[in-house]
Tab-separated table of C-alpha atoms in Angstrom:
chain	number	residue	atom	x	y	z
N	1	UNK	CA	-15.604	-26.488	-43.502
N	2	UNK	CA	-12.661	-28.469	-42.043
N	3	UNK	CA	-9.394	-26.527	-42.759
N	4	UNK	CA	-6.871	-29.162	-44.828
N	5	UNK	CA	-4.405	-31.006	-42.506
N	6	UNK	CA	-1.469	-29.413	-43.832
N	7	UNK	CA	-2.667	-25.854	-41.967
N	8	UNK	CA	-2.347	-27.366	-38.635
N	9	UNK	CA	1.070	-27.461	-37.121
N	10	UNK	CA	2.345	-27.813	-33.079
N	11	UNK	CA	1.903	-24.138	-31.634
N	12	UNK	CA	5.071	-24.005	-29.533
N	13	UNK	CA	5.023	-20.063	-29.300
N	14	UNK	CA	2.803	-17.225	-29.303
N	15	UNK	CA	2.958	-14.357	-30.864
N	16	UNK	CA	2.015	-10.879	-28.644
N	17	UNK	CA	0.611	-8.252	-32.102
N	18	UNK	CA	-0.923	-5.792	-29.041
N	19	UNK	CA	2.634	-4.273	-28.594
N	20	UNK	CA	3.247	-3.794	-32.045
N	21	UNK	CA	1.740	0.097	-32.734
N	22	UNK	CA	3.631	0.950	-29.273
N	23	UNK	CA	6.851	0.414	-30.265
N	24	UNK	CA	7.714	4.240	-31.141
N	25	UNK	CA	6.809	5.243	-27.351
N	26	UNK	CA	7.595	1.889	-25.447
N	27	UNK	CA	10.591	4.032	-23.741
N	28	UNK	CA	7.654	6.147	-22.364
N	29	UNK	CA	5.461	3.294	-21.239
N	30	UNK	CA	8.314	1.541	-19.976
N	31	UNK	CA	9.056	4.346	-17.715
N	32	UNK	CA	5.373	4.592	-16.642
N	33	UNK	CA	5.030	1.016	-16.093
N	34	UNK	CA	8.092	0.735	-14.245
N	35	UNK	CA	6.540	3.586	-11.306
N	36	UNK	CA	3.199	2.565	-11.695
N	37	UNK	CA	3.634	-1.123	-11.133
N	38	UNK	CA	6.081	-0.540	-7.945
N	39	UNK	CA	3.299	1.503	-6.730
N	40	UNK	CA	0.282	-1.048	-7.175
N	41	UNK	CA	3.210	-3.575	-4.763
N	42	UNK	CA	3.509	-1.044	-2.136
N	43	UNK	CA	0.129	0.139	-1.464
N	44	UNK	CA	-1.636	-3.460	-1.552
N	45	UNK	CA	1.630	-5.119	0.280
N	46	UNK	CA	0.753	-1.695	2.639
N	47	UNK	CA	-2.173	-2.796	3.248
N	48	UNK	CA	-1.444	-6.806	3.807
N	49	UNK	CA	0.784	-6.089	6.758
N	50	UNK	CA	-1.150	-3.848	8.335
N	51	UNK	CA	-4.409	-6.251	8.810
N	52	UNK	CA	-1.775	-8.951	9.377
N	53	UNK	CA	0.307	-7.293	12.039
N	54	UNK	CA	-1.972	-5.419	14.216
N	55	UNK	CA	-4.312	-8.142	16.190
N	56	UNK	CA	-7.203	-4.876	16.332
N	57	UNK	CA	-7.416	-5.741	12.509
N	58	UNK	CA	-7.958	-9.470	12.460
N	59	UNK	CA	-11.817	-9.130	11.981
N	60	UNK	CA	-13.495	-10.237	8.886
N	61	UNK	CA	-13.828	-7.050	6.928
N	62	UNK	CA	-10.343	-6.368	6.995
N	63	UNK	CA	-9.628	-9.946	6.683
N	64	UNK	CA	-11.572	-9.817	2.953
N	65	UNK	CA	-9.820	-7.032	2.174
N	66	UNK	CA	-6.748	-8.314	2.934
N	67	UNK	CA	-7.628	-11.355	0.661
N	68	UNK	CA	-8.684	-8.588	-2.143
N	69	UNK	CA	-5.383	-7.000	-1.382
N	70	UNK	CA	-3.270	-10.585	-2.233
N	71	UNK	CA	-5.435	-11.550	-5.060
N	72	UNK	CA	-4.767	-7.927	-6.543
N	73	UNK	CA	-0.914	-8.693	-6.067
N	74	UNK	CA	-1.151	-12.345	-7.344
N	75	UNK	CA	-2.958	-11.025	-10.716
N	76	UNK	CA	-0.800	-8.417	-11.438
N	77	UNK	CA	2.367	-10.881	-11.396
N	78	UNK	CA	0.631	-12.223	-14.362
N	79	UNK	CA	1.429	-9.087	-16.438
N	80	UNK	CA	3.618	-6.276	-15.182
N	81	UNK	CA	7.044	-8.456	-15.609
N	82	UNK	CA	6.293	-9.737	-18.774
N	83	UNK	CA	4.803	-6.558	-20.241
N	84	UNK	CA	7.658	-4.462	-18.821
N	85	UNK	CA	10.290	-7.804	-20.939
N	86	UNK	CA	8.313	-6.981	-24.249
N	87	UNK	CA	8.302	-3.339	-23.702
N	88	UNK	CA	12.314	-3.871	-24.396
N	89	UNK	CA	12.390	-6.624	-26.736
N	90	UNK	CA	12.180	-6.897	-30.437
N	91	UNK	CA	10.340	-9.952	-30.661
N	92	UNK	CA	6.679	-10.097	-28.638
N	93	UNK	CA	6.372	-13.691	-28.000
N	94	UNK	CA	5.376	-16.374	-25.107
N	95	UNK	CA	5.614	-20.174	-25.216
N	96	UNK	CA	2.667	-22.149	-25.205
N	97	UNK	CA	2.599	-23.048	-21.520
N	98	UNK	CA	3.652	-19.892	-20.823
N	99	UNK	CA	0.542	-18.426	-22.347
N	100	UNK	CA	-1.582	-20.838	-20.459
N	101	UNK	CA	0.058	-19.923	-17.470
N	102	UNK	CA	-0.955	-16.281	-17.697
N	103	UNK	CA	-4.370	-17.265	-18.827
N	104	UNK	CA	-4.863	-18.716	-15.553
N	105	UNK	CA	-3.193	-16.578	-13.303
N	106	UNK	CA	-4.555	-12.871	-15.074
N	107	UNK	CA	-8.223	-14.423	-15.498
N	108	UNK	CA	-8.458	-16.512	-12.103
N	109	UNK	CA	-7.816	-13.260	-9.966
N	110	UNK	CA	-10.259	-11.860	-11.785
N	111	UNK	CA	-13.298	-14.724	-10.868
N	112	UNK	CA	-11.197	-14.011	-7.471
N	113	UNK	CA	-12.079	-10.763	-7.201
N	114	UNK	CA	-16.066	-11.429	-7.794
N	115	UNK	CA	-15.974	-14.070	-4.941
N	116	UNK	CA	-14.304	-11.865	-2.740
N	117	UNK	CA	-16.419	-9.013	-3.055
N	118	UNK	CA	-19.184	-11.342	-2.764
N	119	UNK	CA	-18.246	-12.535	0.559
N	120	UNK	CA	-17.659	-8.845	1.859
N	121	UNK	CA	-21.441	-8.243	1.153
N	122	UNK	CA	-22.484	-10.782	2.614
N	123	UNK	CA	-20.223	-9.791	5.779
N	124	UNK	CA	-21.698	-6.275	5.203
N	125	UNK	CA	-25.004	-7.862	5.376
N	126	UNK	CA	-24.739	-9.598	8.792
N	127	UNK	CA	-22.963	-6.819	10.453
N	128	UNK	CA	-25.715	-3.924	9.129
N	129	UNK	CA	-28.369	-6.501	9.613
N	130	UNK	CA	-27.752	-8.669	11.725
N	131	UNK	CA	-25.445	-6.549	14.775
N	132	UNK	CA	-26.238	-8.975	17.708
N	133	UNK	CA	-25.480	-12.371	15.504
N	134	UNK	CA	-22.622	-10.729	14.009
N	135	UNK	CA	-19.628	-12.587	15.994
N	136	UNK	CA	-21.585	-16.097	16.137
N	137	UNK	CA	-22.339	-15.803	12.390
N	138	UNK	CA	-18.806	-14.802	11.218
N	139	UNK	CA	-16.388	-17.086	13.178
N	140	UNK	CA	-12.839	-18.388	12.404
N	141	UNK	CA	-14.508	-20.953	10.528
N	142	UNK	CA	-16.665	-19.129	8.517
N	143	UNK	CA	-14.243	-16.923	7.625
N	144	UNK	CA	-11.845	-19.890	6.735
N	145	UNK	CA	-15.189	-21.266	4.055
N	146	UNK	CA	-15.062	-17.433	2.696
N	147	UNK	CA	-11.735	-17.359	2.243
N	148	UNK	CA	-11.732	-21.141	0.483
N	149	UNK	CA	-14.566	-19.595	-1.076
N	150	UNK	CA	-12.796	-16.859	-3.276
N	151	UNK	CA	-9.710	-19.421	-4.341
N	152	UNK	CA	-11.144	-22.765	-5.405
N	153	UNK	CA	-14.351	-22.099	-7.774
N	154	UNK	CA	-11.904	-19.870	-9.837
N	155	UNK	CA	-9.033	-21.990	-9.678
N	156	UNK	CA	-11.508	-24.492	-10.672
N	157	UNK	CA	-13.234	-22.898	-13.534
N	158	UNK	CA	-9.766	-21.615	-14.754
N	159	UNK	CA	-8.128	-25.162	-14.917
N	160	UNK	CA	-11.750	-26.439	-16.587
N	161	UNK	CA	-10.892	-23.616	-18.934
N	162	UNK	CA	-7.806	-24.227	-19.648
N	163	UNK	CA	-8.030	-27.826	-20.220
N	164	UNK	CA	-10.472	-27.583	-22.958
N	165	UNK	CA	-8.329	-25.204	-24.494
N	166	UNK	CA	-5.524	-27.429	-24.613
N	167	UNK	CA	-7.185	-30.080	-25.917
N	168	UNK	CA	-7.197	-27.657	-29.410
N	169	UNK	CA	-5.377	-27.882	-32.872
N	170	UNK	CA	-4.464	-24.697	-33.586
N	171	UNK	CA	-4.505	-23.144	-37.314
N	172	UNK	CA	-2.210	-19.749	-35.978
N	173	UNK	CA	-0.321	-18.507	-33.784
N	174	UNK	CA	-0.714	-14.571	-33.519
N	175	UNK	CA	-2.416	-13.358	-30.549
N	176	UNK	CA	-3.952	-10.060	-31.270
N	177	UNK	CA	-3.401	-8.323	-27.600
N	178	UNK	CA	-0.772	-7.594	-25.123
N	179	UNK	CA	-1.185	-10.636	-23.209
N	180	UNK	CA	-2.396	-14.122	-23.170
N	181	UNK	CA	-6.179	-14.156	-23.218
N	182	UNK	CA	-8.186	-17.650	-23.107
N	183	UNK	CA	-10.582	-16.814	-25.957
N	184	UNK	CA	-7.966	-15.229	-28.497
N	185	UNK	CA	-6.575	-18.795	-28.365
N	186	UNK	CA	-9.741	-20.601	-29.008
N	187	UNK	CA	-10.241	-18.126	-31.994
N	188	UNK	CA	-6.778	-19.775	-33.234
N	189	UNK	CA	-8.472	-23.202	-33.333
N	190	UNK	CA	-9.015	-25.521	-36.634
N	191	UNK	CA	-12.366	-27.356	-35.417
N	192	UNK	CA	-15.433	-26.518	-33.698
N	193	UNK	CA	-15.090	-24.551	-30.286
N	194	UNK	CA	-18.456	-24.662	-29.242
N	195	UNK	CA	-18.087	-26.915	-26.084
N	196	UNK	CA	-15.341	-24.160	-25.108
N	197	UNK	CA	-17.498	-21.507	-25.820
N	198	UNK	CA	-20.523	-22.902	-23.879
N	199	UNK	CA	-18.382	-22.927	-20.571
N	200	UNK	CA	-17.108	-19.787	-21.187
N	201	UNK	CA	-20.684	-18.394	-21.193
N	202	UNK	CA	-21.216	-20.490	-18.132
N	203	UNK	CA	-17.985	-19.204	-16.417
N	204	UNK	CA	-18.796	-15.611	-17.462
N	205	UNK	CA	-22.662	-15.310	-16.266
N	206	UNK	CA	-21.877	-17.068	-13.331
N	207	UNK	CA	-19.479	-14.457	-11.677
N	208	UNK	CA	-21.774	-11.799	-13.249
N	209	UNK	CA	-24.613	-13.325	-11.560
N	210	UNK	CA	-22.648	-12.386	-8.047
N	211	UNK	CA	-22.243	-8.986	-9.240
N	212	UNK	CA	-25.950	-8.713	-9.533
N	213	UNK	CA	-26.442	-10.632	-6.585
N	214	UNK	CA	-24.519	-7.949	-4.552
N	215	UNK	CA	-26.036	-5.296	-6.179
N	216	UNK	CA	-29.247	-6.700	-4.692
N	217	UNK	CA	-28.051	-7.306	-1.365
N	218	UNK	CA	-27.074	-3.381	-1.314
N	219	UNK	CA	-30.393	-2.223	-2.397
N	220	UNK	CA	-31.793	-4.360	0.504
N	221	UNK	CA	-28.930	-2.586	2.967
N	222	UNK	CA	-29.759	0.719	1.702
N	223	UNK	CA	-33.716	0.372	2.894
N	224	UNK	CA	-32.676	-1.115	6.353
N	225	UNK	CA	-29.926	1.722	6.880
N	226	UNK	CA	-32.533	4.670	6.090
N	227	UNK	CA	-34.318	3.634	9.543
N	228	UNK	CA	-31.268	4.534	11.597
N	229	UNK	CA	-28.085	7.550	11.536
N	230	UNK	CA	-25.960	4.713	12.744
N	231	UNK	CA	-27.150	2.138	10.229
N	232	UNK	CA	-26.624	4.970	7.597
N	233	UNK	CA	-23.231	6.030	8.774
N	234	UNK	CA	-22.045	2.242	8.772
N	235	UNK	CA	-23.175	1.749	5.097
N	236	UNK	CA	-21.646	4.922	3.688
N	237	UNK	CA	-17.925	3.678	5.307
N	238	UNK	CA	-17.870	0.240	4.632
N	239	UNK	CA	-20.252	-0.543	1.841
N	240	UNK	CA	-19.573	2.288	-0.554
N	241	UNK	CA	-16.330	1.578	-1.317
N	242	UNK	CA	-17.171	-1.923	-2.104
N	243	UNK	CA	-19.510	-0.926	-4.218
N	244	UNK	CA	-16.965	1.137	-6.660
N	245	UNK	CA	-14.933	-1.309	-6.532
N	246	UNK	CA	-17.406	-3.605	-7.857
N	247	UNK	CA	-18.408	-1.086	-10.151
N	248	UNK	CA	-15.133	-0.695	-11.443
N	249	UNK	CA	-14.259	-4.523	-12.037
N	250	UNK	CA	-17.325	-5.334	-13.055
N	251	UNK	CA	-17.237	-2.523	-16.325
N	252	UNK	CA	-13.558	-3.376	-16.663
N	253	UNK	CA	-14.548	-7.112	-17.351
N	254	UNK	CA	-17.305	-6.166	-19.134
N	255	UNK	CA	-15.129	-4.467	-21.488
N	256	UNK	CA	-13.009	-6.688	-22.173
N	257	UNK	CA	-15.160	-9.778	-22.464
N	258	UNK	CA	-17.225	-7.727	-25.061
N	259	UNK	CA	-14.573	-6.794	-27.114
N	260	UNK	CA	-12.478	-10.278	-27.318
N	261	UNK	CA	-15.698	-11.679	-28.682
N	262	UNK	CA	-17.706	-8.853	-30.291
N	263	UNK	CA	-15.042	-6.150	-30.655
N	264	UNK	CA	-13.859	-3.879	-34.207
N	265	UNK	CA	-10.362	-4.179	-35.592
N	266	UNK	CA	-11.562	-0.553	-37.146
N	267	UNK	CA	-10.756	0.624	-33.564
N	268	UNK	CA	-7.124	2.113	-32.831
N	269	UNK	CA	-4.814	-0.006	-31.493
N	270	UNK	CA	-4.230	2.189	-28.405
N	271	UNK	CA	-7.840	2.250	-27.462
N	272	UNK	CA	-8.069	-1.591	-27.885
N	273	UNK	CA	-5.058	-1.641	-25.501
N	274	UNK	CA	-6.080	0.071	-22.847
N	275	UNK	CA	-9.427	-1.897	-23.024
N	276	UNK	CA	-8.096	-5.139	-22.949
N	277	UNK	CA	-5.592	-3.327	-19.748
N	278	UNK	CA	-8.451	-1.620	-18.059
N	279	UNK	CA	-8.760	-4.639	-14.840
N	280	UNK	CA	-4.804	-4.761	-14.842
N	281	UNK	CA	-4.324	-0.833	-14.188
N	282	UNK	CA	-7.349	0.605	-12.019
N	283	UNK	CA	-8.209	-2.679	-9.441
N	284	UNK	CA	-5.288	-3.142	-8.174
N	285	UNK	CA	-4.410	-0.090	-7.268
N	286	UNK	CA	-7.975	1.758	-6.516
N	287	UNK	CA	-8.571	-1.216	-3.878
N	288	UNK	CA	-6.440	-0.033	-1.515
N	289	UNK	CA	-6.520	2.998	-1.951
N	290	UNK	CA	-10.199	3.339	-1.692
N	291	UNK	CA	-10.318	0.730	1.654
N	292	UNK	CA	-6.891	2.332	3.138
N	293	UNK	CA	-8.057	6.356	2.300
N	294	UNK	CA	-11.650	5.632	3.833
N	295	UNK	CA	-11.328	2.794	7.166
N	296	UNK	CA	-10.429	4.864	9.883
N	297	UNK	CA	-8.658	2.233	11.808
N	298	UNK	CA	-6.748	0.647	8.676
N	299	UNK	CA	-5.898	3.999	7.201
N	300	UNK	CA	-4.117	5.054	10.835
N	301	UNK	CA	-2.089	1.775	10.953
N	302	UNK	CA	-0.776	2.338	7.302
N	303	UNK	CA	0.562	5.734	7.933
N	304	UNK	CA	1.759	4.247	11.128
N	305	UNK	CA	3.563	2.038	9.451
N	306	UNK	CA	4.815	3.921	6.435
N	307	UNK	CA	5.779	6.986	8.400
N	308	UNK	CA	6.934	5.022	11.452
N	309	UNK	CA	4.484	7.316	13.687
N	310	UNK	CA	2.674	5.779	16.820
N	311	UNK	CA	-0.841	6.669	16.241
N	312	UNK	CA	-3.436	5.481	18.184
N	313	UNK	CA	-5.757	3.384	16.362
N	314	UNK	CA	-8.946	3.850	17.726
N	315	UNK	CA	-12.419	2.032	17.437
């Protein structure tokens, strides 16, 4: 049934309700947030210069991660200022392009993050299976597509997204998380959402779809690598790390695209928080850690650079 005219109105501002059972602690969180989110800068900007300045790094894995590393900076931006803002204001709110704005950035690093890790399997995948091709297969130029890859088809689907959002009339204005989050708006609308919700569907088994795809690829690495120590050795360095982080974006998505859509009020706020949080706190910080801790030659050049030692970087 058609709500009556006089419930729809201009949204000009959003209202932020996530924040509101936090209030009692937000000197604690603010104080947690303000070391944590420091810390997700340094280690990924670690990590960025490294690959950047040391020509021994400017191969394709370390080029993806590098990508991984600026996407992981780029979504955070999205958040951690505005989160830390609310944390010391009274009133939780965010203009209407300002809550589109987030939308984008938060959710497009996310599709970001998919392509990347796609294109570092399928780098995996030519290097484990493919050794003698390896530098004829992977040129400048590919690498350039790759990298092109990972931006544009989520910028794309984001500002697809986005449009049909805006397009909405809107019967409220409270947004029941700690951010801006694409479907919580739809949820706000007076009409019919289906078109939106179609393309969300699309959007969301799409990038899904490359999670299983690389899942598949692995199982296909793991039966080539048995045949050789070298093979196997290669595989546990470079391709089990990617893996957890896939695992770990992959379930952090997972939750919250299942509970935006399907999720309980009943649960407590806190829970729902850290739900809706869970891609915005362990990503961006367990991506390089886990690349930097376990790659030899990019773990040496970080120290190298953080503790101003020479160390030799070796092959």
């Amino acid at each position: 049934m058609q709500p009556p005219l006089e419930n729809q109105s201009i949204v000009l501002m959003f209202t932020l309700s996530g924040l509101n059972e936090m209030m009692g602690k937000r000197f604690v969180f603010f104080s947690l947030t303000a070391l944590y989110y420091p810390l997700i800068v340094l280690c990924n900007v670690s990590i960025i210069y490294a690959v950047t300045s040391h020509k021994k790094l400017h191969e394709p894995m370390y080029v993806f991660i590098c990508n991984l590393c600026v996407n992981g900076l780029f979504g955070t931006a999205g958040f951690y200022p505005k989160f830390m803002y609310d944390l010391l204001s009274q009133y939780h709110v965010i203009s209407y392009a300002g809550c589109l704005i987030q939308i984008f950035v938060i959710y497009s690093s996310i599709l970001c993050d998919f392509s990347t890790l796609t294109v570092m399997a399928y780098d995996r995948y030519v290097a484990i299976c493919r050794p003698l091709d390896y530098h004829s297969v992977m040129t400048n130029r590919r690498v350039l597509e790759c990298i092109l890859f990972c931006w544009l088809p989520p910028f794309f689907f984001m500002c697809l997204g986005i449009a049909l959002t805006s397009r909405l009339k809107l019967c409220g204005s409270i947004i029941e998380k700690l951010y801006c989050e694409n479907w919580s708006v739809v949820k706000l609308s007076c009409f019919s959402t289906t078109v939106n919700n179609v393309i969300g569907y699309v959007i969301i088994f799409t990038y899904f779809g490359h999670a299983i795809l690389i899942f598949c690829s692995y199982i296909y690495l793991v039966k080539k690598c048995r045949k050789s120590i070298e093979g196997r050795h290669k595989f546990m360095q470079t391709c089990v790390p990617h893996l957890l982080a896939l695992l770990n974006v992959t379930v952090a998505l997972l939750f919250d695209v299942l509970y935006t859509r399907y999720g309980s009020k009943s649960l407590p706020q806190d829970l729902r928080n850290f739900m809706a949080m869970e891609f915005l706190l362990i990503p961006p910080i367990l991506n390089p850690l886990i690349y930097g801790l376990n790659l030899t030659r990019l773990r040496k050049e970080v120290i190298r650079l953080l503790f101003k030692k020479e160390v030799r970087i070796s092959d």
